Short mmCIF file of C-alpha atoms in Angstrom, two decimals:
data_model
loop_
_atom_site.label_atom_id
_atom_site.label_comp_id
_atom_site.label_asym_id
_atom_site.label_seq_id
_atom_site.Cartn_x
_atom_site.Cartn_y
_atom_site.Cartn_z
CA MET A 11 123.95 118.04 77.03
CA THR A 12 123.19 114.85 75.55
CA ALA A 13 120.98 114.96 71.99
CA SER A 14 118.03 112.74 71.63
CA VAL A 15 117.35 110.78 68.64
CA GLU A 16 114.05 109.96 67.92
CA TYR A 17 113.05 106.74 66.33
CA ILE A 18 110.61 106.55 63.15
CA PRO A 19 109.52 103.13 62.88
CA VAL A 20 109.82 102.14 58.76
CA THR A 21 106.29 100.68 57.63
CA PRO A 22 106.79 97.89 55.71
CA ILE A 23 106.40 97.74 52.35
CA GLU A 24 103.04 95.55 51.37
CA TYR A 25 102.58 93.56 48.37
CA PRO A 26 98.89 92.87 48.03
CA ASP A 27 97.65 89.39 46.97
CA GLU A 28 94.74 90.70 45.17
CA ASP A 29 93.21 93.86 43.63
CA GLY A 30 89.58 93.07 44.47
CA LYS A 31 88.67 92.70 40.74
CA PRO A 32 87.28 89.69 39.39
CA MET A 33 89.15 86.42 37.76
CA ALA A 34 88.54 87.34 34.28
CA GLU A 35 85.68 89.39 32.33
CA GLY A 36 83.11 86.91 31.99
CA ASP A 37 82.37 83.04 32.11
CA LEU A 38 83.73 82.29 28.91
CA GLN A 39 87.19 83.77 29.23
CA CYS A 40 86.94 82.29 33.05
CA SER A 41 86.47 78.96 31.86
CA TYR A 42 89.61 78.87 29.63
CA LEU A 43 91.84 80.32 32.30
CA ILE A 44 90.64 77.43 34.44
CA TYR A 45 91.06 74.67 31.69
CA ALA A 46 94.66 75.53 31.02
CA ARG A 47 95.58 76.35 34.69
CA SER A 48 94.25 72.71 35.48
CA VAL A 49 95.48 70.64 32.59
CA LEU A 50 98.77 72.09 33.28
CA ARG A 51 99.03 71.15 36.83
CA ILE A 52 98.08 67.64 35.81
CA TYR A 53 100.72 67.61 33.24
CA PHE A 54 103.47 68.80 35.06
CA GLU A 55 101.82 66.92 38.50
CA ASN A 56 105.08 64.79 39.04
CA HIS A 57 107.50 67.51 38.68
CA PRO A 58 108.14 69.14 42.25
CA ASP A 59 110.29 71.74 40.09
CA ILE A 60 107.62 73.16 38.28
CA TYR A 61 105.11 75.80 39.19
CA VAL A 62 101.91 76.36 37.62
CA ALA A 63 99.54 79.30 38.28
CA GLY A 64 96.87 81.67 37.17
CA ASN A 65 95.54 84.85 37.95
CA LEU A 66 98.58 85.32 40.32
CA PHE A 67 100.30 88.69 41.04
CA ILE A 68 104.14 88.56 39.61
CA TYR A 69 106.21 91.34 41.74
CA TYR A 70 109.48 92.00 39.98
CA GLU A 71 111.23 94.65 41.48
CA LYS A 72 111.66 94.43 45.18
CA GLY A 73 110.63 97.76 46.76
CA ASN A 74 108.72 98.56 44.20
CA PRO A 75 104.91 96.88 44.66
CA GLU A 76 103.83 99.04 41.65
CA SER A 77 106.10 96.75 39.39
CA VAL A 78 103.54 94.25 39.22
CA VAL A 79 102.03 91.89 36.28
CA ALA A 80 99.25 89.25 36.87
CA PRO A 81 99.24 86.56 33.88
CA ASP A 82 96.21 84.49 33.22
CA VAL A 83 98.19 81.48 33.31
CA PHE A 84 102.05 80.94 33.60
CA VAL A 85 104.58 78.17 34.07
CA VAL A 86 107.76 78.77 35.89
CA PHE A 87 110.93 75.95 35.72
CA GLY A 88 113.54 75.13 38.30
CA VAL A 89 111.28 76.73 41.35
CA GLU A 90 109.43 74.74 44.20
CA LYS A 91 105.67 73.57 43.52
CA ARG A 92 103.88 74.98 46.57
CA ASP A 93 100.78 77.24 47.41
CA ARG A 94 101.96 81.22 47.12
CA GLY A 95 99.56 84.39 47.86
CA SER A 96 101.83 86.14 44.75
CA TYR A 97 104.68 85.69 43.23
CA LYS A 98 108.00 87.86 44.25
CA THR A 99 110.99 87.25 41.99
CA TRP A 100 113.65 88.25 44.40
CA GLU A 101 112.34 85.33 46.54
CA GLU A 102 112.51 82.49 43.93
CA ASN A 103 116.25 83.44 42.78
CA ASP A 104 114.89 85.53 40.65
CA LYS A 105 113.41 83.06 38.21
CA ILE A 106 110.70 84.48 35.96
CA PRO A 107 108.14 82.79 34.21
CA ASP A 108 109.06 80.51 31.36
CA PHE A 109 105.51 80.64 29.29
CA VAL A 110 102.62 82.71 29.79
CA LEU A 111 99.17 82.62 28.50
CA GLU A 112 96.60 85.27 28.27
CA ILE A 113 93.12 84.91 27.92
CA THR A 114 92.30 87.97 26.16
CA SER A 115 89.21 90.14 26.10
CA LYS A 116 87.58 93.43 25.10
CA THR A 117 89.13 95.19 28.64
CA THR A 118 92.18 93.44 28.31
CA ARG A 119 93.03 93.55 24.27
CA SER A 120 95.62 96.77 24.34
CA LYS A 121 97.17 95.60 27.46
CA ASP A 122 97.84 92.26 26.43
CA GLN A 123 99.41 93.26 23.16
CA GLY A 124 101.12 96.68 24.41
CA ALA A 125 102.18 97.08 28.48
CA LYS A 126 102.17 93.02 29.12
CA LYS A 127 104.15 92.27 26.19
CA GLY A 128 106.67 94.68 26.79
CA ILE A 129 106.92 93.69 30.25
CA TYR A 130 107.70 89.94 29.57
CA ALA A 131 109.93 90.80 27.01
CA PHE A 132 111.81 92.81 29.53
CA LEU A 133 111.78 90.09 32.14
CA GLY A 134 112.71 87.54 29.73
CA VAL A 135 109.29 85.29 29.53
CA ARG A 136 110.52 82.45 26.81
CA GLU A 137 107.23 82.40 25.22
CA TYR A 138 103.87 84.48 25.48
CA PHE A 139 100.88 83.27 24.20
CA GLN A 140 97.43 85.04 23.36
CA TYR A 141 93.75 83.38 22.96
CA ASP A 142 90.56 85.25 22.20
CA PRO A 143 87.76 82.91 23.00
CA THR A 144 85.16 85.07 20.97
CA GLY A 145 87.20 86.03 18.06
CA ASP A 146 86.38 89.34 18.22
CA TYR A 147 89.73 90.96 19.39
CA LEU A 148 92.81 88.93 17.81
CA ASN A 149 92.98 88.08 14.37
CA PRO A 150 94.01 85.28 14.36
CA GLN A 151 92.56 83.86 17.26
CA LEU A 152 95.38 82.25 18.87
CA GLN A 153 98.95 83.47 18.51
CA GLY A 154 102.25 82.97 20.02
CA LEU A 155 105.64 84.71 20.48
CA ARG A 156 109.18 83.22 21.37
CA LEU A 157 111.92 85.37 22.55
CA VAL A 158 114.82 85.67 20.52
CA GLU A 159 117.64 87.97 21.61
CA GLY A 160 115.18 90.46 23.63
CA ASN A 161 112.71 90.25 21.30
CA TYR A 162 109.60 88.31 20.21
CA PHE A 163 108.92 87.15 17.12
CA PRO A 164 105.50 85.12 16.03
CA VAL A 165 105.35 81.62 16.45
CA THR A 166 104.93 79.41 13.35
CA THR A 167 101.07 78.70 12.81
CA ASN A 168 100.40 75.09 11.22
CA THR A 169 96.63 74.25 9.82
CA LEU A 170 96.04 70.56 9.95
CA PRO A 171 94.13 68.53 7.42
CA ASP A 172 91.04 68.83 9.61
CA GLY A 173 91.22 72.60 9.76
CA THR A 174 92.54 72.72 13.73
CA VAL A 175 95.07 75.25 14.15
CA SER A 176 98.24 74.49 16.14
CA LEU A 177 101.05 76.33 17.44
CA THR A 178 104.11 74.52 19.25
CA SER A 179 105.22 75.77 22.66
CA GLU A 180 109.06 74.29 22.80
CA VAL A 181 108.91 75.50 26.45
CA LEU A 182 106.19 73.12 27.18
CA GLY A 183 106.59 70.58 24.72
CA LEU A 184 103.20 70.63 23.71
CA GLU A 185 101.07 72.22 21.14
CA LEU A 186 98.39 74.74 21.48
CA ARG A 187 95.08 73.93 19.41
CA LEU A 188 92.45 75.82 18.14
CA GLU A 189 89.74 73.16 17.54
CA ALA A 190 86.45 74.68 15.73
CA GLY A 191 87.39 78.01 18.10
CA LYS A 192 88.22 76.14 21.24
CA LEU A 193 91.74 76.17 22.81
CA ARG A 194 93.19 73.01 23.97
CA PHE A 195 96.28 71.58 24.71
CA TYR A 196 97.88 68.50 22.76
CA ASN A 197 100.54 66.28 23.70
CA PRO A 198 102.21 65.15 20.57
CA ALA A 199 104.34 62.35 22.15
CA THR A 200 100.87 60.67 23.20
CA GLY A 201 98.43 61.74 20.56
CA GLN A 202 95.86 63.07 23.10
CA THR A 203 94.34 66.10 24.00
CA LEU A 204 94.91 67.04 27.72
CA LEU A 205 91.67 67.16 29.83
CA THR A 206 90.77 67.89 33.30
CA HIS A 207 89.75 65.82 35.84
CA GLU A 208 85.96 66.40 35.18
CA GLU A 209 86.57 66.09 31.64
CA GLU A 210 88.41 62.47 31.70
CA ALA A 211 85.54 61.43 33.95
CA VAL A 212 82.83 62.61 31.38
CA ALA A 213 84.84 60.33 28.40
CA ARG A 214 85.24 57.44 30.50
CA GLN A 215 81.37 57.31 31.05
CA ALA A 216 81.02 57.75 27.65
CA ALA A 217 83.11 55.06 26.38
CA GLU A 218 81.79 52.87 29.08
CA GLU A 219 78.29 53.50 27.82
CA LYS A 220 79.36 53.30 24.14
CA ALA A 221 80.91 49.88 25.37
CA GLN A 222 77.38 48.82 26.98
CA ARG A 223 75.37 49.85 23.76
CA LEU A 224 77.60 47.65 21.83
CA ALA A 225 77.33 44.63 23.97
CA ALA A 226 73.56 44.94 24.09
CA LYS A 227 73.50 44.91 20.36
CA LEU A 228 76.08 42.37 19.75
CA ARG A 229 73.53 40.29 22.38
CA GLU A 230 70.79 41.00 20.20
CA LEU A 231 72.42 39.13 17.39
CA ASN A 232 73.26 36.11 19.39
CA ILE A 233 76.80 37.02 20.03
CA ASP A 234 78.43 37.00 23.25
CA PRO A 235 80.47 40.16 23.51
CA ASP A 236 82.49 38.40 26.23
CA SER A 237 83.74 35.75 23.81
CA LEU A 238 85.27 38.41 21.23
#
């Protein structure tokens, strides 16, 4: 008598690319998420091995889709720059984010300072920054943590003469600045604030209009601006 073996198909494990929830709690949080992601992508655009993403699921344990975290913005060094639906560490040579930024809000505050902080330390995220656009949930409004021997320690905060708060990201080679409560990335090598393409266009137009007004004023004084 021949024994029969029943074949039971194995259901593939699913790793969803989205959870149906909005990108951020409100317009203000969303605007800073988009700003940070955009300027960092521009800053690293000539580096094919640096990946910048935001609001993307990171799965860090193969076979367990519950082991997931979704940073607002993150940067990974040493992986291919390409579009992904989600980031699975085992498909990326076990590379985890080197830098994470969370835009804190009322509903995310406890996770950002509790569960997520623990996960990022466990994974080995070298720098973890948090920013509260409204200033209602974090004090100080901009905070940074740097991983040292498996534990997070605060990044030194500097206050510039004009009142701007600045924290240095050693990982990015940039400063995160708080200018009148607004988050900006600043490049100390060039002395310039990082701008999105839209902000660059607005700044360029403003400079052109200023030059035109100056030229018109010089002509009123019978001075040819082209001769200067």
